[in-house]
Amino acid sequence: MAESQNIDLATFMEGTSRRNPGQHEFIQAVHEVAQDIFEFLADKPQYHEAQILRRIAEPDRIVSFRVCWEDDSHNVRVQRGWRVQNNNAIGPYKGGLRFHPDVNESILKFLAFEQTFKSALTGLPMGGGKGGANFNPKGKSESEIMRFCQSFMTELYRHIGPDVDVPAGDIGVGSREIGYMFGQYKRITGQFVGALTGKGIEYGGSMIRPEATGFGAVYFLREMLRHRGEDIEGLTATISGSGNVATHAAQKFVELGGKVVSMSDSGGFVHDPDGFDKEKIEWVRQHKTHRRGRISEYAEAFAGATFHNGARPWGLPCDVALPCATQNELDEHDAKALIANGCRAVCEGANMPSTQLAVTAFREAGILFGPGKAANAGGVAISGLEMSQNAARLSWEAERLEQMLLKIMQDIHARCLRHGTRADGSVDYVRGANIAGFKRVADAMLAFGIV
Ligand code: NDP
């Protein structure tokens, strides 16, 4: 073996940091995976010799482009759009589009890297990608959103397609934005094909796609608890976020007999000691998604609830925590507060919401920890099934799809157990997910030779 290929983790990470200066989120995501993979590969030189991890950590390509649009006051506005196509070893690139002012190349590279393992964990034929723009949808009119989406797709359409790359939604991109983008894709290409997922039911969308990520995260949490002989019934959860993932996770947690005591947005969190019931969760969904309101207004609408400006909910006593807002929203201090308050399980609905030190604290305390790439894979799984339905020109019923979602989450849990069970019977889900996802992609890459 050549000397340069026989490197240790520290040298590998030094190289990654040097090649990706200032890209903290990306380096963080690679480091988290590399720790487990280096250990796993100690007696498997074929992967090291073929530089598999190094190749997965170098996107196949990144497209960056200008997005020009006109606001309602006729000002010309200029944004930057991206698509990161990370890896298509096991299927077309797949991954959401994020519209948020903080979006940058580092964040999209971390998300596309994570997505590669997440897609692999589902067992479906999908690769990893991610895209988006530094566009802030907040406060924009309906026609401004439409014009932006159309302009964004006027460039993106060249790089996507049902067998090439199939984007979906993410933060700031819901069914409305997907509708505008799909309309523009169809108008430019003249083709009605499944080039996007998360579409409306009327034009090729899949039942339960909006629910899938949040429902799937709670199914994964239930599998982790059951493996320890516990269940959701009677447990109390703190949840962050109030968007697609958070509201559906809250809905399923309550349906399964649990109590949810918090939700949040970028302004702070609301604590409702009486619990968010079905009607209150629906109020949050309507208020945040359709009325574009702030979560602070919940405390004005419901007696007994309090709003905590600029704060996060991790100081509340709870049995389980479901971070469902954004990356790095739960740090070491929060993790220690959760553990001290009796939290027994953390399940990530968002992508990389826990910092690396927070993850270390959870692992050391021996509490259940479901990492996002496993726990929130339900969304991409149903997107994969949307692709299958589009290709077959069929639509399946909600009940059937929810059963398929449940089965996929149970299978992901089983894959994590296979590679993450320690000698004492406890489970390291981070290691299990990293190795199971890596192995599937890596074996396909080995079959292709040096490409
Ligand atoms: P939404 O846009 O529907 O909701 C995002 C939520 O997070 C909002 O409540 C938002 O509050 C909050 N938020 C955003 N930025 C911050 C911040 N800096 N601090 C605190 N809160 C913040 O997005 P989704 O629910 O779709 O996505 C949430 C997470 O789940 C993301 O990490 C995403 O990548 C991940 N995910 C989503 C999937 C999906 O199918 N949608 C699939 C897999 C993972 P505000 O309104 O104030 O901005």
XYZ file of C-alpha atoms and ligand atoms in Angstrom:
499
model
C 0.000 0.000 0.000
C 1.352 3.461 -0.821
C 2.421 5.401 2.258
C 0.116 8.350 1.545
C -2.941 6.077 1.592
C -2.139 4.425 4.900
C -3.007 7.512 6.949
C -4.559 7.890 10.383
C -7.696 9.804 11.322
C -5.827 12.963 12.407
C -3.949 13.188 9.080
C -7.138 12.511 7.140
C -8.938 15.314 8.994
C -5.984 17.676 8.567
C -6.229 17.152 4.815
C -10.008 17.621 4.869
C -9.659 20.903 6.790
C -6.907 22.134 4.452
C -8.915 21.399 1.322
C -12.112 22.969 2.691
C -10.985 26.142 4.479
C -13.596 27.776 6.705
C -16.237 25.127 5.926
C -16.921 24.279 9.566
C -20.215 22.420 9.152
C -18.793 20.233 6.393
C -15.623 19.430 8.368
C -17.751 18.656 11.453
C -19.930 16.214 9.471
C -16.933 14.462 7.876
C -15.165 14.180 11.238
C -18.196 12.612 12.897
C -18.368 9.908 10.205
C -14.602 9.425 9.810
C -14.109 8.579 13.518
C -16.262 5.473 13.190
C -15.180 4.537 9.691
C -11.444 4.591 10.468
C -12.003 2.187 13.349
C -14.193 -0.068 11.207
C -11.667 -0.129 8.349
C -8.707 -1.069 10.547
C -8.748 -4.648 9.187
C -10.284 -3.877 5.747
C -7.460 -2.458 3.599
C -9.409 -2.705 0.326
C -11.474 0.393 1.253
C -8.424 2.404 2.319
C -6.496 1.435 -0.812
C -9.371 2.591 -3.012
C -9.559 5.865 -0.968
C -13.301 5.361 -0.574
C -13.955 7.753 2.334
C -11.749 10.424 0.746
C -13.809 10.068 -2.458
C -17.173 10.266 -0.635
C -15.929 13.413 1.124
C -15.204 15.097 -2.236
C -18.508 15.971 -3.989
C -18.873 14.678 -7.549
C -19.609 18.274 -8.494
C -20.932 21.575 -7.143
C -22.911 23.899 -9.368
C -23.178 27.488 -8.201
C -25.240 30.048 -10.081
C -26.739 33.539 -10.032
C -30.464 33.856 -9.409
C -31.902 37.217 -10.516
C -35.449 38.215 -9.734
C -37.545 41.353 -9.427
C -39.288 42.244 -6.152
C -42.724 43.859 -5.924
C -41.168 47.342 -5.921
C -39.371 46.538 -9.215
C -35.938 46.349 -7.595
C -33.586 43.836 -9.190
C -32.446 41.317 -6.570
C -29.491 38.947 -6.917
C -29.136 35.714 -4.952
C -26.759 32.760 -5.153
C -28.056 29.254 -5.861
C -26.256 25.910 -5.540
C -26.640 22.229 -6.184
C -24.142 19.910 -4.529
C -24.128 16.464 -6.160
C -22.180 14.460 -3.641
C -22.384 10.816 -4.654
C -24.520 8.716 -7.034
C -22.947 5.284 -6.493
C -26.253 3.621 -5.603
C -28.804 5.805 -7.391
C -29.620 9.286 -8.723
C -28.570 12.194 -6.498
C -31.313 12.887 -3.976
C -31.706 15.587 -1.342
C -33.646 18.700 -0.508
C -33.441 22.360 -1.487
C -33.056 24.914 1.320
C -34.016 28.590 1.025
C -32.578 30.454 4.008
C -30.384 33.572 4.316
C -27.646 31.563 6.113
C -27.271 28.987 3.333
C -23.705 28.663 2.084
C -21.529 26.071 0.385
C -20.315 24.540 3.665
C -23.851 23.898 4.914
C -24.962 22.388 1.605
C -21.831 20.205 1.399
C -22.423 18.877 4.919
C -26.053 18.148 4.086
C -25.172 16.407 0.785
C -22.485 14.325 2.531
C -24.931 13.273 5.283
C -27.596 12.579 2.689
C -25.333 10.046 0.959
C -25.347 7.840 4.094
C -28.994 8.543 4.866
C -30.189 7.520 1.402
C -28.086 4.354 1.650
C -29.608 3.490 5.039
C -33.137 3.449 3.578
C -32.200 0.463 1.397
C -33.623 2.275 -1.668
C -31.587 3.156 -4.794
C -30.779 6.828 -4.139
C -27.585 8.860 -3.894
C -26.800 12.040 -1.965
C -27.169 15.689 -2.960
C -28.432 18.989 -1.567
C -29.076 22.459 -2.895
C -30.648 25.778 -2.206
C -30.150 29.520 -2.164
C -29.340 32.328 0.264
C -32.871 33.609 -0.258
C -35.036 34.585 2.712
C -38.675 33.651 2.043
C -39.805 35.435 5.239
C -41.830 38.548 4.512
C -41.939 37.915 0.755
C -45.213 38.141 -1.147
C -46.698 35.177 -2.968
C -45.646 36.564 -6.367
C -42.102 37.286 -5.149
C -41.782 33.662 -4.006
C -43.102 32.498 -7.385
C -40.700 34.687 -9.357
C -37.755 33.562 -7.247
C -38.631 29.858 -7.626
C -39.032 30.241 -11.387
C -35.715 32.031 -11.757
C -33.963 29.426 -9.575
C -35.334 26.580 -11.703
C -34.377 28.349 -14.948
C -30.795 27.366 -14.130
C -31.320 24.270 -11.971
C -33.300 22.380 -14.652
C -30.065 21.736 -16.614
C -28.638 19.683 -13.762
C -31.584 17.549 -12.622
C -33.913 14.870 -14.003
C -35.608 11.645 -12.853
C -32.528 9.492 -13.554
C -29.953 12.165 -12.705
C -30.820 14.190 -9.619
C -34.184 14.542 -7.903
C -34.408 17.426 -5.399
C -37.099 17.742 -2.694
C -37.991 20.362 -0.044
C -36.098 21.381 3.096
C -36.077 24.501 5.301
C -38.010 27.268 3.523
C -39.103 24.964 0.690
C -42.501 23.317 1.106
C -45.174 22.145 -1.296
C -45.891 25.701 -2.507
C -42.271 26.271 -3.604
C -42.011 22.752 -5.083
C -45.184 23.536 -7.081
C -43.674 26.712 -8.573
C -40.400 24.939 -9.361
C -42.078 21.882 -10.887
C -44.270 24.170 -13.016
C -41.183 25.949 -14.337
C -39.295 22.680 -14.948
C -42.238 21.345 -16.962
C -42.557 24.605 -18.885
C -38.864 24.661 -19.884
C -38.370 20.969 -20.670
C -41.860 20.176 -21.945
C -41.735 16.970 -19.911
C -43.991 15.741 -17.135
C -41.516 13.565 -15.238
C -40.598 13.002 -11.605
C -37.708 15.465 -11.466
C -38.748 16.733 -8.011
C -40.377 15.048 -5.010
C -42.652 16.562 -2.399
C -45.059 17.487 -5.204
C -48.770 18.121 -4.620
C -51.045 15.078 -4.700
C -52.831 16.427 -7.802
C -49.681 16.340 -9.929
C -47.665 13.270 -8.985
C -46.927 13.760 -5.282
C -47.016 10.890 -2.827
C -49.414 10.486 0.057
C -47.779 11.007 3.475
C -44.652 12.705 2.045
C -45.258 15.829 4.194
C -45.699 13.668 7.302
C -42.905 11.191 6.560
C -39.854 12.808 8.206
C -41.572 13.641 11.505
C -43.561 10.387 11.669
C -40.451 8.398 10.729
C -38.375 10.062 13.481
C -40.959 9.045 16.098
C -41.112 5.490 14.713
C -37.324 5.343 15.007
C -37.498 6.658 18.585
C -40.088 3.981 19.402
C -37.792 1.263 18.010
C -34.904 2.515 20.165
C -37.123 2.584 23.272
C -38.602 -0.856 22.560
C -35.141 -2.311 22.180
C -34.655 -1.242 25.817
C -38.039 -2.595 26.853
C -39.767 0.822 27.008
C -42.463 2.585 24.965
C -43.655 6.114 24.131
C -46.911 5.869 26.090
C -46.790 8.223 29.083
C -43.470 9.900 28.181
C -42.911 13.674 27.999
C -41.013 15.215 25.073
C -39.396 18.560 24.386
C -39.435 19.386 20.668
C -37.678 22.247 18.871
C -38.857 23.771 15.609
C -42.395 24.390 14.421
C -42.074 23.544 10.733
C -42.793 20.448 8.711
C -40.657 18.005 10.695
C -41.461 19.367 14.183
C -45.252 19.492 13.774
C -45.476 15.978 12.318
C -43.130 14.557 14.958
C -45.308 16.187 17.645
C -48.466 14.786 16.016
C -47.183 11.196 15.945
C -45.681 11.397 19.450
C -49.062 12.510 20.846
C -50.940 9.877 18.791
C -48.744 7.197 20.370
C -49.673 8.337 23.884
C -46.867 10.791 24.701
C -47.022 14.411 25.827
C -45.222 17.268 24.013
C -44.421 20.325 26.151
C -42.431 22.619 23.822
C -42.077 23.888 20.270
C -39.864 26.705 18.967
C -38.745 28.886 16.091
C -35.763 31.136 15.493
C -37.278 33.686 17.940
C -37.486 31.402 20.995
C -39.579 28.573 22.425
C -43.017 28.114 23.927
C -43.554 25.909 26.970
C -47.024 24.453 27.363
C -47.134 22.384 30.584
C -50.625 21.096 29.656
C -49.174 19.618 26.476
C -49.779 20.274 22.772
C -52.835 18.262 21.781
C -53.964 17.559 18.207
C -55.803 20.897 17.877
C -52.915 22.933 19.258
C -50.434 21.238 16.904
C -52.762 21.999 13.984
C -52.913 25.626 15.169
C -49.085 25.768 15.098
C -49.015 24.245 11.598
C -51.559 26.704 10.215
C -49.994 29.631 12.025
C -46.392 28.949 10.941
C -46.949 27.542 7.466
C -50.029 29.295 6.146
C -50.159 32.508 8.159
C -46.335 32.798 8.293
C -46.623 33.793 11.971
C -44.240 33.564 14.949
C -44.355 30.865 17.630
C -44.426 33.599 20.330
C -48.090 34.199 19.420
C -48.952 30.699 20.688
C -48.556 31.966 24.273
C -51.167 34.658 23.548
C -53.574 32.115 22.054
C -53.380 29.401 24.742
C -53.693 30.024 28.493
C -50.956 28.474 30.632
C -48.328 28.578 27.879
C -45.263 30.823 28.197
C -42.885 32.192 25.558
C -39.129 32.283 26.212
C -37.531 34.876 23.979
C -34.271 33.863 22.275
C -34.048 30.627 24.317
C -34.042 26.915 23.478
C -36.227 24.322 25.198
C -33.479 21.962 26.416
C -33.618 23.161 30.033
C -37.125 21.730 30.510
C -37.516 18.419 32.366
C -38.415 15.662 29.890
C -38.033 11.955 29.127
C -37.114 12.452 25.479
C -35.915 15.312 23.269
C -36.619 15.697 19.555
C -34.533 18.494 17.996
C -36.365 19.269 14.728
C -35.288 22.805 13.722
C -31.767 23.215 12.336
C -28.061 22.308 12.614
C -26.082 22.932 15.827
C -29.126 23.995 17.861
C -28.243 21.756 20.835
C -24.795 22.222 22.354
C -22.829 20.534 25.149
C -24.383 22.766 27.820
C -27.891 21.862 26.553
C -26.954 18.169 26.433
C -25.784 18.229 30.050
C -28.962 20.038 31.126
C -31.089 17.401 29.394
C -29.161 14.554 31.023
C -29.327 16.221 34.468
C -33.096 16.651 34.075
C -33.635 12.938 33.424
C -33.821 12.822 29.620
C -33.384 9.186 28.507
C -33.492 9.470 24.722
C -32.648 12.035 22.036
C -33.807 11.486 18.486
C -32.760 13.936 15.747
C -35.544 15.051 13.405
C -33.301 17.800 12.001
C -29.938 17.331 10.286
C -26.985 17.534 12.708
C -28.892 19.556 15.355
C -26.507 18.350 18.093
C -22.953 19.662 18.185
C -20.151 17.131 18.334
C -19.577 17.814 22.061
C -23.289 17.314 22.726
C -23.187 13.942 20.943
C -20.150 12.956 23.024
C -22.038 13.902 26.209
C -25.027 11.735 25.200
C -22.788 8.794 24.276
C -20.840 9.037 27.532
C -24.029 9.249 29.616
C -25.254 6.110 27.866
C -28.621 7.600 26.924
C -30.314 6.574 23.682
C -29.211 8.811 20.821
C -30.670 8.474 17.309
C -28.572 10.483 14.809
C -30.376 12.396 12.048
C -29.019 10.339 9.188
C -30.938 7.329 10.566
C -33.789 8.944 12.499
C -34.959 11.455 9.886
C -34.523 9.200 6.836
C -38.300 8.665 6.574
C -38.668 11.763 4.394
C -36.207 10.678 1.750
C -37.609 7.142 1.929
C -41.091 8.325 0.947
C -39.489 10.584 -1.675
C -37.896 7.414 -3.068
C -41.322 5.804 -3.166
C -42.687 8.937 -4.874
C -40.071 8.348 -7.593
C -41.226 4.719 -7.910
C -44.871 5.768 -8.175
C -44.034 8.409 -10.813
C -42.006 5.912 -12.869
C -44.856 3.380 -12.719
C -47.507 6.114 -13.241
C -49.368 4.927 -10.158
C -50.333 6.366 -6.792
C -50.486 4.259 -3.702
C -52.825 4.728 -0.755
C -51.795 6.498 2.463
C -52.262 3.395 4.650
C -50.001 1.312 2.431
C -47.339 4.026 2.355
C -47.410 4.505 6.121
C -46.907 0.767 6.585
C -43.971 0.941 4.154
C -42.544 3.910 6.101
C -42.829 2.009 9.382
C -41.103 -1.036 7.859
C -38.284 1.113 6.424
C -37.680 2.793 9.811
C -37.622 -0.641 11.499
C -35.132 -1.853 8.869
C -32.915 1.199 9.423
C -33.021 0.499 13.154
C -32.021 -3.121 12.518
C -29.094 -1.969 10.311
C -27.927 0.306 13.151
C -28.102 -2.607 15.603
C -26.074 -4.823 13.271
C -23.107 -2.456 13.228
C -23.632 -0.528 16.473
C -24.255 -3.120 19.192
C -21.506 -3.082 21.832
C -20.213 -6.119 23.733
C -22.425 -5.234 26.729
C -25.557 -5.220 24.516
C -26.006 -1.427 24.484
C -26.234 0.284 21.096
C -24.099 3.048 19.586
C -26.551 4.267 16.927
C -24.102 6.837 15.546
C -21.536 4.157 14.783
C -24.205 1.731 13.541
C -25.669 4.281 11.107
C -22.282 5.500 9.875
C -20.975 2.018 9.151
C -24.177 0.614 7.611
C -24.542 3.647 5.301
C -20.852 3.670 4.394
C -20.673 -0.029 3.604
C -23.481 0.049 1.062
C -22.039 3.044 -0.828
C -18.444 1.812 -0.513
C -19.180 -1.664 -1.907
C -20.879 -0.121 -4.956
C -17.892 2.192 -5.471
C -15.454 -0.724 -5.259
C -17.447 -2.493 -8.000
C -17.032 0.514 -10.329
C -13.242 0.665 -10.063
C -11.448 4.000 -10.065
C -13.996 6.508 -11.360
P -39.250 24.145 7.927
O -38.793 25.286 7.107
O -40.606 23.589 7.716
O -39.117 24.503 9.495
C -37.893 24.896 10.038
C -38.108 25.221 11.507
O -36.835 25.444 12.121
C -38.905 26.491 11.725
O -39.632 26.372 12.913
C -37.804 27.547 11.867
O -38.181 28.720 12.553
C -36.783 26.760 12.656
N -35.446 27.339 12.477
C -34.813 27.607 11.312
N -33.612 28.149 11.544
C -33.491 28.244 12.898
C -32.493 28.693 13.768
N -31.337 29.198 13.296
N -32.722 28.600 15.113
C -33.874 28.086 15.599
N -34.865 27.636 14.817
C -34.671 27.703 13.496
O -38.129 23.008 7.747
P -38.242 21.437 7.981
O -39.131 21.158 9.134
O -38.510 20.812 6.679
O -36.734 21.079 8.359
C -36.251 21.079 9.712
C -34.968 20.268 9.806
O -35.236 18.902 9.382
C -33.801 20.722 8.939
O -32.587 20.432 9.599
C -33.922 19.857 7.695
O -32.694 19.726 6.989
C -34.330 18.542 8.348
N -34.960 17.566 7.472
C -36.100 17.877 6.778
C -36.693 16.939 5.963
C -38.007 17.189 5.299
O -38.578 16.221 4.745
N -38.549 18.392 5.312
C -36.071 15.622 5.741
C -34.935 15.341 6.593
C -34.393 16.299 7.397
P -38.448 30.108 11.748
O -39.831 29.992 11.194
O -38.279 31.158 12.782
O -37.387 30.198 10.670
